[in-house]
Amino acid sequence: MLEIKNLHVKLADEDKQILKGLTLTVPKGEVHAIMGPNGSGKSTLSYVIAGRDGYEVTEGDILWNGESILEMAPDERAAKGVFLAFQYPMEIPGVAGLTFLRTAVNAVRKKRGQDEMTTPGFMKYVKEQAAKLNIDFEMLKRPVNVGFSGGEKKRSEILQMAMLEPTLCVLDETDSGLDIDALKIVSDGVNALRSPDRATLVITHYQRLLNHIVPDKVHVLADGRIQKTGGKELALELEKSGYAGYTGKAA
Amino acid sequence: MNVAIPKTKAEQSLSEAFEANAAKLPGSAAVQAARATAIGAFNKLGLPHRRVEEWKYTDLRVNLKDALPPAVSDAALVTAADLAGALGGLAGLDATRIVFVNGSFRAELSDGAAIRGLEVQPLSRALTAAQDKVAEGLMRTSGPEGDATIALNTAFMTDGAIVRVADGATLAKPLLMVFATAGAAAQLTSVRNIIATGDGSAATVIEAHVVLDGAAASGQTNALTELTVGQSATLAHVKIAAGSGKSVHLANWNVSLGRDATYRGFQYTSGQALARNQINAVYAGVGGKLDLSGAYLVRGTEHVDTTLVIDHAVPQCESRELFKGVLDDRGRGVFQGKIIVRPDAQKTDGKQMAQALMLSPDAEFDSKPELEIYADDVVCGHGTTSAELDADLLFYCMSRGIPENEARALLIESFIGEALDKVEHDGLREALSRSANAWLSAAKG
Ligand SMILES: Nc1ncnc2c1ncn2[C@@H]1O[C@H](COP(=O)(O)OP(=O)(O)OP(=O)(O)O)[C@@H](O)[C@H]1O
Ligand SMILES: [Mg+2]
């Protein structure tokens, strides 16, 4: 279970408070969606869960399976099952996709007390997973994400997710930039990972995604806090009326 | 005035060492005369210092505190296994070998079998046996006038490889020239290679400077390679200077490209307390293509200097340079690249890039690109970058479970990978990449 308790986050080297007492619980086996206006702190939340530098938690805690993860380095969190699909996946020139995947998979397996994958075993597994996501295997020989289209980058994130077998999946606007077919493929990929021991947090601006990945709950994040929580129908409501009722500024 | 500057300890000992050893250095009377002239020139020049423009970032008066006794003859016991250990990834390379230990040819460690189109002989024999005119010719270099490292090489050189590739020959295997430092006594080893490739030939030549396990760490090497690339010939030339961390490496490549020749040079430097890699290249005919690249890894207080002069003396030639340095601790990287385009050299196409990856706030990178262009119809450019490891990329890797040290290594490898990719020979590129990996993992320990 993911428990975020009264989380206050500011920028480390600026006096800017972004999250102001965010509380949220995602039990295992459930998929929750977070929606909210631009700049409300959704990506910040995802980064703080993954352990990115530059943010300071001034109050509150994040527990994963009952254990606080705030003091853990990002790679330790990954070993504990945390995975973030980035809103803006990064390009790593000079590092082939396959090398990157293999290094990551084996690092995580090692920390989880599993055997490293053999080369043939790994290759077979990547090929299978890539095929499911309609990713051209040749693309994985190229440097990570370099020259990939927006949609290709998002699919490459989901491939990494599938390969690393996380138990806490945070997807930050994975649907943005995907065409209709890719949206379906990626959603199928995420749904395939739905399981009783996996918790998933989906950040999105579009109700459309939630037709494919049907959430157990929808949360509205505005002004640094969860303003409202509801069922999947809340997304439809937001689609109609926008965030006007949730932000301090708006009428 | 030169006379006013007192001689440093190193300058003094180099002059004295020459007097003491001159008779033991190989060569006929003409060779001995050329050596005497060279040391005379050095005595006047002294070691270059920061007020000499080409040496402003690498002051040998300051950095070369002690000059070691010159290697003159060698008796160190070295086995093939010792050599394999020092060669690391290169040991398994399918290549024709010629091996020198402390600057002396070692027949028992070298390949004797004849290779079609390839002639290799030790310089020491030629210096002694050849007619005076020929031997004297071997002493000449096309390097810059008044360069102290070249003068010292001429004075002290003991051996090296004379290599000829026949017209039209394509060598199936690379030629691997190994220069090993062995034995407990630290010495100044001076070697010279003279490589000439025939018209329309194709060859790969590797120069590997390695330190054997158990050898004195603080050895000094002065290596000069004189290259003439034939018309329409292709020559790939790779130097690996993997030192002990305390060694000194002074190197010169003097390259002359024939008409429509292609020369691809690559230099890998690591573990050198002090290294100066000078490359002087000149085009002797139109249509020449030059591609120079390198990767150097620096830590502690190591200092690696790459100084290039590319002389576009004739029209329609192309030059490309890409040098990448990884600088840790208080290490220092220096890059000086001068591209000269003479008035006649129209349609010259020259591009140069020097990049440094700064792993520590105390590391230093000095870069001085220079374009001297006297022709008007040319395309020339240069760039320099210096950056730290990208914190966002580091986070991205770590968020995928890759531990910080591995993530750093991965990103550093990717930085130098772009330069290593210039090495076309697969086995060689992999060997270099393994050397770089070993350097990176040593950093973790
Ligand atoms: N590293 C940073 N430096 C400066 N400002 C930042 C930084 N990270 C976040 N912010 C600011 O914090 C606020 C929240 O940003 P965040 O990216 O979390 O929003 P978001 O909800 O994901 O928005 P979007 O829907 O546009 O993706 C914004 O005002 C943003 O400019
Ligand atoms: Mg965002």
XYZ file of C-alpha atoms and ligand atoms in Angstrom:
728
model
C 0.000 0.000 0.000
C 1.170 3.498 -0.855
C 0.489 6.007 1.908
C 1.271 9.646 1.389
C 0.711 11.550 4.589
C 0.371 15.300 4.889
C 3.183 15.810 2.364
C 4.711 19.273 2.193
C 7.266 19.828 -0.536
C 9.184 22.918 -1.514
C 11.904 23.528 -4.039
C 15.255 22.874 -2.382
C 16.915 26.081 -3.473
C 13.942 28.395 -3.814
C 11.288 29.524 -1.453
C 8.527 27.936 -3.458
C 6.077 25.598 -1.729
C 4.553 23.154 -4.219
C 2.795 20.475 -2.189
C 0.977 21.707 0.867
C -0.312 18.809 2.902
C -1.088 16.158 0.333
C -2.632 12.978 1.699
C -3.352 9.973 -0.468
C -3.594 6.203 -0.087
C -3.394 3.644 -2.906
C -3.961 0.082 -1.731
C -2.349 -2.802 -3.592
C -4.394 -4.113 -6.448
C -5.897 -0.685 -7.159
C -5.378 1.907 -9.848
C -5.843 5.530 -8.864
C -5.867 8.510 -11.177
C -4.679 11.998 -10.341
C -5.982 14.897 -12.367
C -5.319 18.539 -11.840
C -4.482 21.832 -13.497
C -1.092 22.584 -15.019
C 1.463 23.465 -12.412
C -0.530 22.020 -9.540
C 2.317 19.708 -8.486
C 1.479 16.357 -10.090
C 4.920 15.774 -11.578
C 6.501 17.087 -8.403
C 4.638 14.418 -6.471
C 5.843 11.754 -8.889
C 9.457 12.959 -8.600
C 9.328 13.009 -4.823
C 8.040 9.435 -4.867
C 10.910 8.414 -7.176
C 13.515 10.354 -5.189
C 14.658 13.174 -7.447
C 16.990 15.830 -6.011
C 15.928 19.436 -5.920
C 12.844 18.983 -3.793
C 12.687 19.236 -0.040
C 10.094 17.446 2.043
C 9.411 19.842 4.905
C 6.643 17.847 6.507
C 4.846 14.537 6.154
C 5.957 11.161 4.820
C 5.631 8.644 2.023
C 5.280 5.002 3.047
C 5.466 2.086 0.677
C 4.441 -1.201 2.236
C 4.611 0.437 5.632
C 8.172 1.685 5.212
C 9.188 5.302 4.694
C 11.027 5.676 1.386
C 12.026 9.325 1.752
C 15.560 8.592 2.920
C 16.188 6.012 0.198
C 18.244 6.690 -2.928
C 16.295 6.373 -6.198
C 17.903 3.012 -7.046
C 16.952 1.582 -3.655
C 13.369 2.683 -4.227
C 13.431 1.011 -7.631
C 14.627 -2.182 -5.982
C 11.675 -1.894 -3.574
C 9.380 -1.827 -6.583
C 8.919 1.889 -7.248
C 8.750 2.886 -10.907
C 8.062 6.262 -12.483
C 7.164 6.586 -16.146
C 8.365 10.123 -16.821
C 6.229 12.854 -18.313
C 9.326 13.808 -20.309
C 11.476 10.686 -20.766
C 15.154 11.567 -21.023
C 17.519 10.861 -23.871
C 20.831 9.175 -23.058
C 23.187 9.633 -26.002
C 25.773 6.897 -26.353
C 23.988 4.277 -24.251
C 22.211 1.642 -26.318
C 18.665 0.875 -25.210
C 19.436 -2.798 -24.746
C 22.501 -2.089 -22.616
C 20.490 0.277 -20.487
C 17.612 -2.162 -20.019
C 19.907 -5.018 -19.225
C 21.934 -3.010 -16.710
C 18.726 -1.855 -15.034
C 17.042 -5.260 -14.995
C 20.084 -6.993 -13.563
C 20.763 -4.267 -10.997
C 17.201 -4.554 -9.730
C 17.216 -8.346 -9.785
C 20.465 -8.403 -7.852
C 19.049 -6.145 -5.157
C 15.894 -8.198 -4.985
C 17.951 -11.341 -4.398
C 17.158 -12.796 -7.816
C 19.673 -14.255 -10.262
C 20.927 -12.006 -13.031
C 19.378 -12.766 -16.400
C 21.495 -14.623 -18.926
C 21.997 -12.944 -22.290
C 19.709 -15.316 -24.213
C 17.093 -15.191 -21.453
C 17.186 -11.423 -21.420
C 17.005 -11.112 -25.202
C 14.034 -13.417 -25.389
C 12.237 -11.475 -22.674
C 12.881 -8.042 -24.252
C 11.759 -9.259 -27.644
C 8.494 -10.543 -26.189
C 7.783 -7.403 -24.217
C 8.767 -5.075 -27.078
C 6.511 -6.970 -29.459
C 3.577 -6.579 -27.084
C 4.100 -2.821 -27.052
C 4.582 -2.727 -30.806
C 8.152 -1.452 -30.385
C 10.520 -2.208 -33.250
C 13.328 -4.264 -31.721
C 15.900 -2.445 -33.885
C 15.013 0.751 -32.052
C 16.392 -0.719 -28.836
C 19.839 -0.919 -30.388
C 19.833 2.855 -30.699
C 20.787 5.113 -27.789
C 18.035 5.379 -25.169
C 15.228 7.610 -26.460
C 17.543 9.556 -28.772
C 15.651 10.627 -31.849
C 12.507 8.823 -30.685
C 9.174 10.483 -31.391
C 7.109 11.597 -28.410
C 4.922 8.502 -28.627
C 7.922 6.185 -29.040
C 9.449 7.596 -25.877
C 6.270 6.900 -23.918
C 6.149 3.326 -25.178
C 9.797 2.897 -24.298
C 8.943 3.961 -20.730
C 6.267 1.296 -20.521
C 8.699 -1.283 -21.866
C 11.124 -0.379 -19.079
C 8.268 -0.693 -16.630
C 7.306 -4.130 -17.902
C 10.915 -5.286 -17.772
C 11.536 -4.071 -14.224
C 8.360 -5.624 -12.792
C 7.649 -2.860 -10.297
C 4.964 -3.105 -7.639
C 4.295 0.631 -7.411
C 3.780 2.185 -10.824
C 3.509 5.943 -11.226
C 2.647 7.041 -14.743
C 3.022 10.738 -15.359
C 0.994 11.750 -18.418
C 1.981 8.624 -20.266
C -1.004 9.212 -22.540
C 0.095 12.664 -23.723
C 1.465 12.481 -27.227
C 0.136 9.019 -27.976
C -1.954 8.415 -31.070
C -5.220 6.512 -30.756
C -3.709 3.114 -31.508
C -0.684 3.679 -29.292
C -2.960 4.769 -26.458
C -4.710 1.433 -26.688
C -1.446 -0.525 -26.865
C 0.037 1.313 -23.900
C -3.170 0.946 -21.882
C -3.208 -2.776 -22.605
C 0.396 -2.860 -21.399
C -0.545 -1.147 -18.159
C -3.648 -3.298 -17.686
C -1.566 -6.416 -18.203
C 0.427 -5.359 -15.173
C -2.673 -4.984 -13.026
C -2.394 -7.471 -10.243
C -3.422 -7.888 -6.608
C 0.047 -6.958 -5.383
C 0.614 -3.916 -7.538
C -0.513 -0.355 -6.866
C -0.734 2.104 -9.753
C -0.981 5.868 -9.823
C -1.924 7.364 -13.174
C -1.472 11.089 -13.726
C -3.434 12.374 -16.675
C -5.249 15.353 -18.123
C -7.644 13.303 -20.198
C -10.663 11.326 -19.222
C -10.125 9.316 -22.421
C -7.237 7.345 -20.912
C -9.458 6.279 -18.054
C -11.784 4.516 -20.486
C -8.855 2.212 -21.204
C -7.283 2.067 -17.776
C -10.315 2.129 -15.570
C -9.376 3.612 -12.213
C -10.688 2.566 -8.835
C -10.482 6.158 -7.678
C -9.914 9.596 -9.149
C -8.253 12.378 -7.139
C -8.204 16.048 -7.960
C -4.902 17.715 -7.112
C -4.993 21.491 -7.009
C -3.143 24.066 -5.008
C -0.787 21.436 -3.594
C -3.406 19.164 -2.049
C -5.967 16.543 -2.946
C -9.145 18.607 -3.215
C -11.568 15.859 -4.014
C -11.645 12.096 -4.375
C -14.294 10.150 -6.232
C -14.969 7.236 -8.538
C -14.275 7.144 -12.270
C -17.303 9.344 -12.911
C -15.402 12.242 -11.314
C -13.214 12.337 -14.419
C -16.266 12.815 -16.600
C -17.470 15.593 -14.361
C -14.111 17.357 -14.602
C -14.208 17.013 -18.371
C -17.424 19.064 -18.354
C -16.806 21.669 -15.692
C -13.009 21.936 -15.505
C -11.120 22.746 -12.330
C -12.939 26.000 -11.587
C -14.348 24.765 -8.322
C -11.031 23.492 -7.012
C -8.537 26.295 -7.380
C -8.380 29.244 -5.081
C -7.803 31.622 -7.983
C -10.720 30.620 -10.190
C -14.283 31.832 -9.829
C 67.409 35.438 -22.702
C 67.919 31.713 -22.486
C 71.364 32.083 -21.049
C 69.966 33.913 -18.079
C 67.722 31.037 -17.028
C 69.504 28.582 -14.771
C 69.220 24.977 -15.873
C 66.730 22.835 -14.001
C 67.794 19.617 -12.370
C 66.104 17.631 -15.132
C 67.787 19.631 -17.903
C 71.127 19.163 -16.208
C 70.709 15.421 -15.826
C 69.535 14.967 -19.423
C 72.657 16.691 -20.738
C 74.903 14.714 -18.429
C 73.117 11.449 -19.188
C 73.772 11.982 -22.863
C 77.488 12.497 -22.322
C 77.648 9.401 -20.137
C 75.681 7.146 -22.480
C 76.318 8.426 -25.996
C 78.742 5.645 -26.799
C 76.210 2.976 -25.806
C 73.383 4.305 -27.976
C 72.982 2.399 -31.256
C 74.073 3.822 -34.584
C 76.886 4.493 -36.982
C 79.063 7.594 -36.911
C 76.487 9.600 -38.860
C 73.811 8.632 -36.344
C 76.048 9.571 -33.443
C 76.695 12.915 -35.072
C 72.949 13.516 -35.455
C 72.435 12.645 -31.797
C 75.159 15.060 -30.747
C 73.551 17.824 -32.817
C 70.182 17.065 -31.229
C 71.445 17.216 -27.662
C 73.268 20.413 -28.565
C 69.951 21.850 -29.711
C 68.289 20.677 -26.530
C 70.995 22.213 -24.387
C 70.207 25.537 -26.028
C 66.435 25.122 -25.916
C 66.084 23.677 -22.465
C 62.783 22.170 -21.425
C 59.802 24.113 -22.759
C 58.026 26.274 -20.207
C 54.878 28.346 -19.988
C 56.323 31.370 -21.730
C 56.760 29.283 -24.870
C 53.339 29.773 -26.504
C 52.843 26.111 -27.530
C 53.601 25.014 -23.986
C 51.745 27.596 -21.987
C 49.553 25.055 -20.182
C 52.194 22.345 -19.847
C 55.345 23.661 -18.314
C 57.945 20.924 -18.450
C 60.370 22.948 -16.374
C 57.830 22.676 -13.587
C 56.122 19.367 -14.371
C 59.121 17.288 -15.294
C 61.022 17.559 -12.042
C 63.353 14.646 -12.565
C 64.770 13.198 -15.727
C 65.480 9.513 -15.424
C 68.562 7.724 -16.713
C 68.054 6.725 -20.342
C 67.367 3.117 -21.240
C 70.242 1.948 -23.403
C 70.177 -1.818 -23.375
C 67.682 -4.133 -21.852
C 67.944 -7.386 -19.976
C 64.604 -7.518 -18.175
C 63.117 -10.987 -18.125
C 59.687 -10.765 -19.702
C 57.452 -13.678 -20.625
C 54.571 -13.788 -23.045
C 52.279 -14.152 -20.037
C 53.650 -10.970 -18.421
C 52.981 -9.187 -21.655
C 49.461 -10.563 -21.950
C 48.712 -9.306 -18.450
C 49.804 -5.785 -19.310
C 48.060 -5.763 -22.684
C 44.697 -6.606 -21.127
C 42.000 -6.535 -23.787
C 44.616 -6.140 -26.532
C 46.248 -9.464 -25.674
C 43.638 -11.468 -27.530
C 43.682 -9.272 -30.620
C 44.491 -11.129 -33.820
C 47.454 -9.026 -34.921
C 51.021 -9.200 -36.144
C 53.209 -8.270 -33.207
C 56.490 -6.520 -32.803
C 57.535 -6.116 -29.195
C 59.964 -3.774 -27.505
C 60.842 -3.950 -23.829
C 62.353 -0.824 -22.303
C 63.018 0.434 -25.793
C 64.764 -2.693 -27.118
C 63.449 -5.066 -29.756
C 62.538 -8.516 -28.451
C 62.527 -11.110 -31.204
C 61.302 -13.889 -28.912
C 58.127 -11.963 -28.080
C 57.516 -10.797 -31.656
C 55.957 -12.557 -34.625
C 58.580 -13.693 -37.078
C 56.456 -15.025 -39.919
C 56.524 -13.062 -43.160
C 53.348 -11.220 -44.100
C 52.734 -10.366 -47.728
C 53.017 -6.688 -48.374
C 54.400 -5.894 -44.925
C 58.001 -5.239 -44.025
C 58.888 -4.652 -40.403
C 62.342 -4.269 -38.954
C 63.761 -2.889 -35.743
C 65.146 0.618 -36.065
C 68.209 -0.257 -33.973
C 69.476 -2.579 -36.704
C 68.950 -0.029 -39.417
C 70.699 2.663 -37.397
C 73.747 0.462 -37.033
C 73.806 -1.418 -40.321
C 72.498 0.986 -42.917
C 74.724 3.238 -44.946
C 75.348 6.592 -43.338
C 73.006 8.447 -45.681
C 70.122 6.093 -44.992
C 70.758 6.030 -41.256
C 70.956 9.803 -41.199
C 67.621 9.933 -42.999
C 66.096 7.899 -40.216
C 67.102 10.610 -37.780
C 65.167 13.319 -39.558
C 61.632 14.173 -38.593
C 58.979 16.346 -40.147
C 58.054 17.680 -36.720
C 58.272 21.322 -35.739
C 61.685 22.939 -35.567
C 63.002 23.610 -32.130
C 60.841 21.146 -30.259
C 62.643 19.852 -27.197
C 60.772 16.548 -27.021
C 61.775 15.734 -30.589
C 65.391 16.757 -29.976
C 65.480 14.477 -26.923
C 63.988 11.648 -28.923
C 66.687 11.994 -31.567
C 69.385 12.113 -28.936
C 68.249 9.121 -26.902
C 66.183 6.834 -29.134
C 67.234 3.231 -28.931
C 64.791 1.374 -31.115
C 61.365 1.242 -32.676
C 59.755 -0.193 -35.757
C 60.450 0.630 -39.359
C 57.323 -0.366 -41.184
C 56.651 -0.454 -44.898
C 53.378 -1.458 -46.447
C 53.738 -2.268 -50.125
C 51.836 -0.477 -52.888
C 48.372 -1.915 -53.248
C 48.698 -4.200 -50.215
C 45.779 -4.622 -47.838
C 46.889 -5.998 -44.495
C 44.445 -8.585 -43.224
C 45.564 -8.135 -39.615
C 46.589 -5.021 -37.747
C 50.239 -4.534 -36.859
C 50.542 -4.306 -33.089
C 53.671 -2.539 -31.872
C 54.076 -3.118 -28.159
C 56.270 -0.895 -26.015
C 56.491 -2.394 -22.568
C 58.074 -0.909 -19.491
C 59.597 -3.589 -17.277
C 62.049 -3.935 -14.416
C 62.456 -2.286 -11.070
C 64.607 0.632 -12.243
C 62.680 3.596 -13.585
C 64.156 4.793 -16.878
C 63.608 7.200 -19.721
C 62.702 5.061 -22.718
C 62.968 6.705 -26.121
C 61.578 5.011 -29.196
C 60.989 6.037 -32.781
C 58.812 4.404 -35.398
C 58.942 5.152 -39.077
C 55.903 4.052 -40.989
C 55.409 4.450 -44.703
C 52.481 2.981 -46.557
C 52.435 2.439 -50.284
C 50.037 3.866 -52.828
C 46.596 2.314 -52.657
C 47.438 0.278 -49.565
C 45.267 -0.251 -46.495
C 46.566 -0.997 -43.011
C 45.887 -0.686 -39.312
C 48.796 0.021 -36.994
C 48.550 -0.004 -33.216
C 51.050 1.459 -30.806
C 50.524 0.114 -27.299
C 52.551 1.622 -24.469
C 52.043 -0.496 -21.383
C 53.598 -0.981 -17.976
C 54.216 -4.551 -16.865
C 53.108 -5.740 -13.483
C 55.905 -5.132 -10.998
C 57.698 -2.584 -13.186
C 58.856 0.728 -11.764
C 55.803 2.974 -11.803
C 57.540 6.227 -12.529
C 59.009 5.357 -15.921
C 59.207 7.978 -18.647
C 58.574 7.380 -22.319
C 59.430 9.576 -25.260
C 57.839 8.090 -28.363
C 57.942 9.535 -31.830
C 56.191 8.102 -34.848
C 56.865 9.413 -38.306
C 54.149 8.514 -40.803
C 53.868 8.841 -44.535
C 50.574 7.725 -46.011
C 50.747 6.814 -49.690
C 48.518 8.130 -52.473
C 44.950 6.852 -52.162
C 46.089 4.740 -49.231
C 44.149 4.254 -46.018
C 45.926 4.055 -42.705
C 44.272 3.594 -39.315
C 46.660 4.344 -36.483
C 45.800 3.854 -32.852
C 47.942 4.633 -29.824
C 47.199 3.320 -26.375
C 49.203 4.863 -23.584
C 47.983 3.186 -20.425
C 50.306 4.232 -17.635
C 50.793 3.353 -14.014
C 49.399 6.597 -12.649
C 52.935 7.856 -12.076
C 54.398 7.476 -15.540
C 55.331 10.225 -17.974
C 54.477 9.974 -21.656
C 55.785 12.412 -24.247
C 54.668 11.584 -27.752
C 54.903 12.983 -31.251
C 53.136 11.878 -34.363
C 54.317 13.531 -37.538
C 51.962 12.652 -40.338
C 52.188 13.376 -44.033
C 49.228 12.468 -46.219
C 49.622 11.725 -49.903
C 47.136 12.656 -52.577
C 43.645 11.285 -51.790
C 45.025 9.468 -48.753
C 42.902 8.727 -45.702
C 44.451 8.755 -42.253
C 42.464 7.870 -39.147
C 44.377 8.428 -35.931
C 43.127 7.680 -32.446
C 44.827 8.133 -29.081
C 43.801 6.621 -25.776
C 45.602 7.962 -22.724
C 45.096 7.002 -19.106
C 47.157 6.636 -15.967
C 49.767 9.227 -16.977
C 51.063 11.576 -14.311
C 52.117 13.734 -17.237
C 51.352 13.230 -20.896
C 51.905 15.442 -23.880
C 50.549 14.126 -27.157
C 51.650 16.230 -30.112
C 50.332 15.568 -33.558
C 51.604 17.426 -36.580
C 49.840 16.619 -39.784
C 50.447 18.022 -43.213
C 48.808 17.277 -46.537
C 51.298 16.585 -49.308
C 48.662 16.142 -51.999
C 45.103 17.227 -52.735
C 42.092 15.232 -51.624
C 43.568 14.008 -48.325
C 41.255 13.080 -45.492
C 42.356 13.199 -41.887
C 40.345 12.038 -38.916
C 41.987 12.455 -35.525
C 40.290 11.556 -32.317
C 41.057 10.511 -28.824
C 39.891 9.830 -25.325
C 41.876 10.569 -22.206
C 41.087 9.764 -18.604
C 42.628 11.814 -15.852
C 42.502 11.595 -12.071
C 44.574 12.520 -9.034
C 46.956 15.245 -10.157
C 47.483 13.752 -13.598
C 47.930 16.061 -16.555
C 47.189 15.168 -20.164
C 47.901 17.591 -22.983
C 46.856 17.089 -26.589
C 48.403 19.543 -29.004
C 47.581 19.360 -32.694
C 48.749 21.285 -35.713
C 46.880 20.452 -38.904
C 48.492 22.077 -41.886
C 46.244 22.374 -44.913
C 49.037 23.149 -47.319
C 47.147 22.099 -50.439
C 43.545 22.433 -51.650
C 40.544 20.136 -51.208
C 41.535 18.370 -48.047
C 39.363 17.463 -45.106
C 40.213 17.327 -41.399
C 38.116 16.165 -38.467
C 39.142 16.141 -34.842
C 37.235 14.917 -31.818
C 38.948 14.681 -28.446
C 37.184 13.774 -25.235
C 38.612 14.023 -21.764
C 37.266 12.730 -18.476
C 38.732 14.754 -15.633
C 38.442 13.721 -12.011
C 39.965 14.950 -8.733
C 42.540 17.663 -9.420
C 43.304 16.317 -12.870
C 44.019 18.628 -15.747
C 43.267 18.296 -19.412
C 44.756 20.530 -22.065
C 43.676 20.725 -25.673
C 45.385 22.909 -28.241
C 44.287 22.516 -31.800
C 45.611 24.660 -34.577
C 44.259 24.414 -38.083
C 46.320 26.260 -40.661
C 44.810 26.855 -44.078
C 47.464 28.120 -46.499
C 46.563 30.630 -49.220
C 46.369 27.909 -51.881
C 44.326 25.515 -49.800
C 40.912 26.368 -51.254
C 37.969 24.052 -50.576
C 39.445 23.061 -47.249
C 36.932 21.466 -44.916
C 38.068 21.403 -41.294
C 36.132 20.716 -38.129
C 37.418 20.348 -34.634
C 35.762 19.539 -31.320
C 37.240 19.181 -27.842
C 35.076 18.151 -24.945
C 35.738 17.636 -21.280
C 33.625 15.914 -18.692
C 34.393 17.361 -15.291
C 33.867 14.828 -12.515
C 35.231 17.079 -9.817
C 35.061 20.801 -9.065
C 38.847 20.851 -8.703
C 39.562 19.468 -12.149
C 40.746 21.849 -14.835
C 40.315 21.954 -18.580
C 42.201 24.374 -20.764
C 41.339 24.569 -24.391
C 42.898 26.680 -27.084
C 41.515 26.127 -30.560
C 43.135 28.234 -33.273
C 42.150 28.740 -36.859
C 44.741 30.376 -39.087
C 43.005 30.798 -42.396
C 44.641 32.426 -45.401
C 42.332 31.056 -48.118
C 38.823 32.394 -48.745
C 36.826 29.434 -50.027
C 36.931 27.192 -46.986
C 34.635 25.688 -44.369
C 36.277 25.542 -40.965
C 34.895 25.335 -37.481
C 35.815 24.409 -33.982
C 34.119 23.968 -30.655
C 34.932 23.294 -27.047
C 32.628 22.124 -24.301
C 33.171 21.388 -20.675
C 30.388 19.979 -18.563
C 29.640 17.995 -15.456
C 27.779 14.718 -15.412
C 24.126 15.443 -16.096
C 22.283 15.163 -12.758
C 18.943 14.568 -14.502
C 20.331 11.672 -16.495
C 21.924 10.273 -13.374
C 18.535 10.384 -11.669
C 16.873 8.775 -14.668
C 19.343 5.860 -14.566
C 19.032 5.483 -10.799
C 15.257 5.556 -10.956
C 15.616 2.410 -13.089
C 17.472 0.701 -10.255
C 21.017 1.342 -11.498
C 23.262 2.142 -8.505
C 24.937 5.536 -8.558
C 28.466 4.308 -9.313
C 27.216 2.168 -12.194
C 25.056 4.974 -13.478
C 28.017 7.340 -13.415
C 30.170 4.790 -15.228
C 27.461 4.285 -17.834
C 27.210 8.011 -18.500
C 30.990 8.469 -18.602
C 31.273 5.567 -21.030
C 28.627 7.118 -23.185
C 30.568 10.386 -23.179
C 33.804 8.834 -24.412
C 31.899 6.308 -26.519
C 31.428 8.877 -29.233
C 35.207 9.149 -29.598
C 35.826 5.388 -29.254
C 33.333 4.806 -32.026
C 35.848 6.404 -34.374
C 37.948 3.254 -34.050
C 36.648 1.070 -36.841
C 38.349 -2.206 -35.908
C 35.797 -4.003 -33.702
C 38.201 -5.993 -31.544
C 40.363 -2.961 -30.986
C 37.453 -0.716 -30.107
C 36.188 -3.294 -27.624
C 39.639 -3.604 -26.064
C 39.779 0.167 -25.640
C 36.339 0.230 -24.182
C 37.378 -2.454 -21.695
C 40.422 -0.403 -20.707
C 38.189 2.585 -20.106
C 35.834 0.411 -18.051
C 38.706 -0.825 -15.955
C 39.730 2.767 -15.321
C 36.193 3.624 -14.277
C 35.845 0.695 -11.917
C 39.201 1.524 -10.353
C 37.588 4.844 -9.427
C 34.945 3.060 -7.392
C 37.444 1.124 -5.288
N 12.793 22.216 -10.444
C 11.906 23.211 -10.470
N 12.322 24.496 -10.548
C 11.462 25.517 -10.577
N 10.135 25.350 -10.501
C 9.655 24.108 -10.404
C 10.501 22.979 -10.390
N 9.753 21.868 -10.292
C 8.485 22.295 -10.244
N 8.417 23.629 -10.306
C 7.205 24.436 -10.265
O 6.321 23.804 -9.395
C 5.003 23.822 -9.905
C 4.483 22.408 -10.058
O 5.117 21.803 -11.161
P 4.720 20.353 -11.657
O 5.634 20.038 -12.783
O 4.752 19.438 -10.500
O 3.262 20.555 -12.179
P 2.284 19.552 -12.895
O 1.085 19.465 -12.063
O 2.961 18.302 -13.206
O 1.932 20.345 -14.233
P 1.613 19.805 -15.729
O 0.197 19.397 -15.726
O 1.812 21.017 -16.581
O 2.560 18.724 -16.041
C 5.063 24.611 -11.186
O 4.732 25.938 -10.905
C 6.508 24.474 -11.600
O 6.917 25.574 -12.363
Mg 3.512 17.371 -14.938
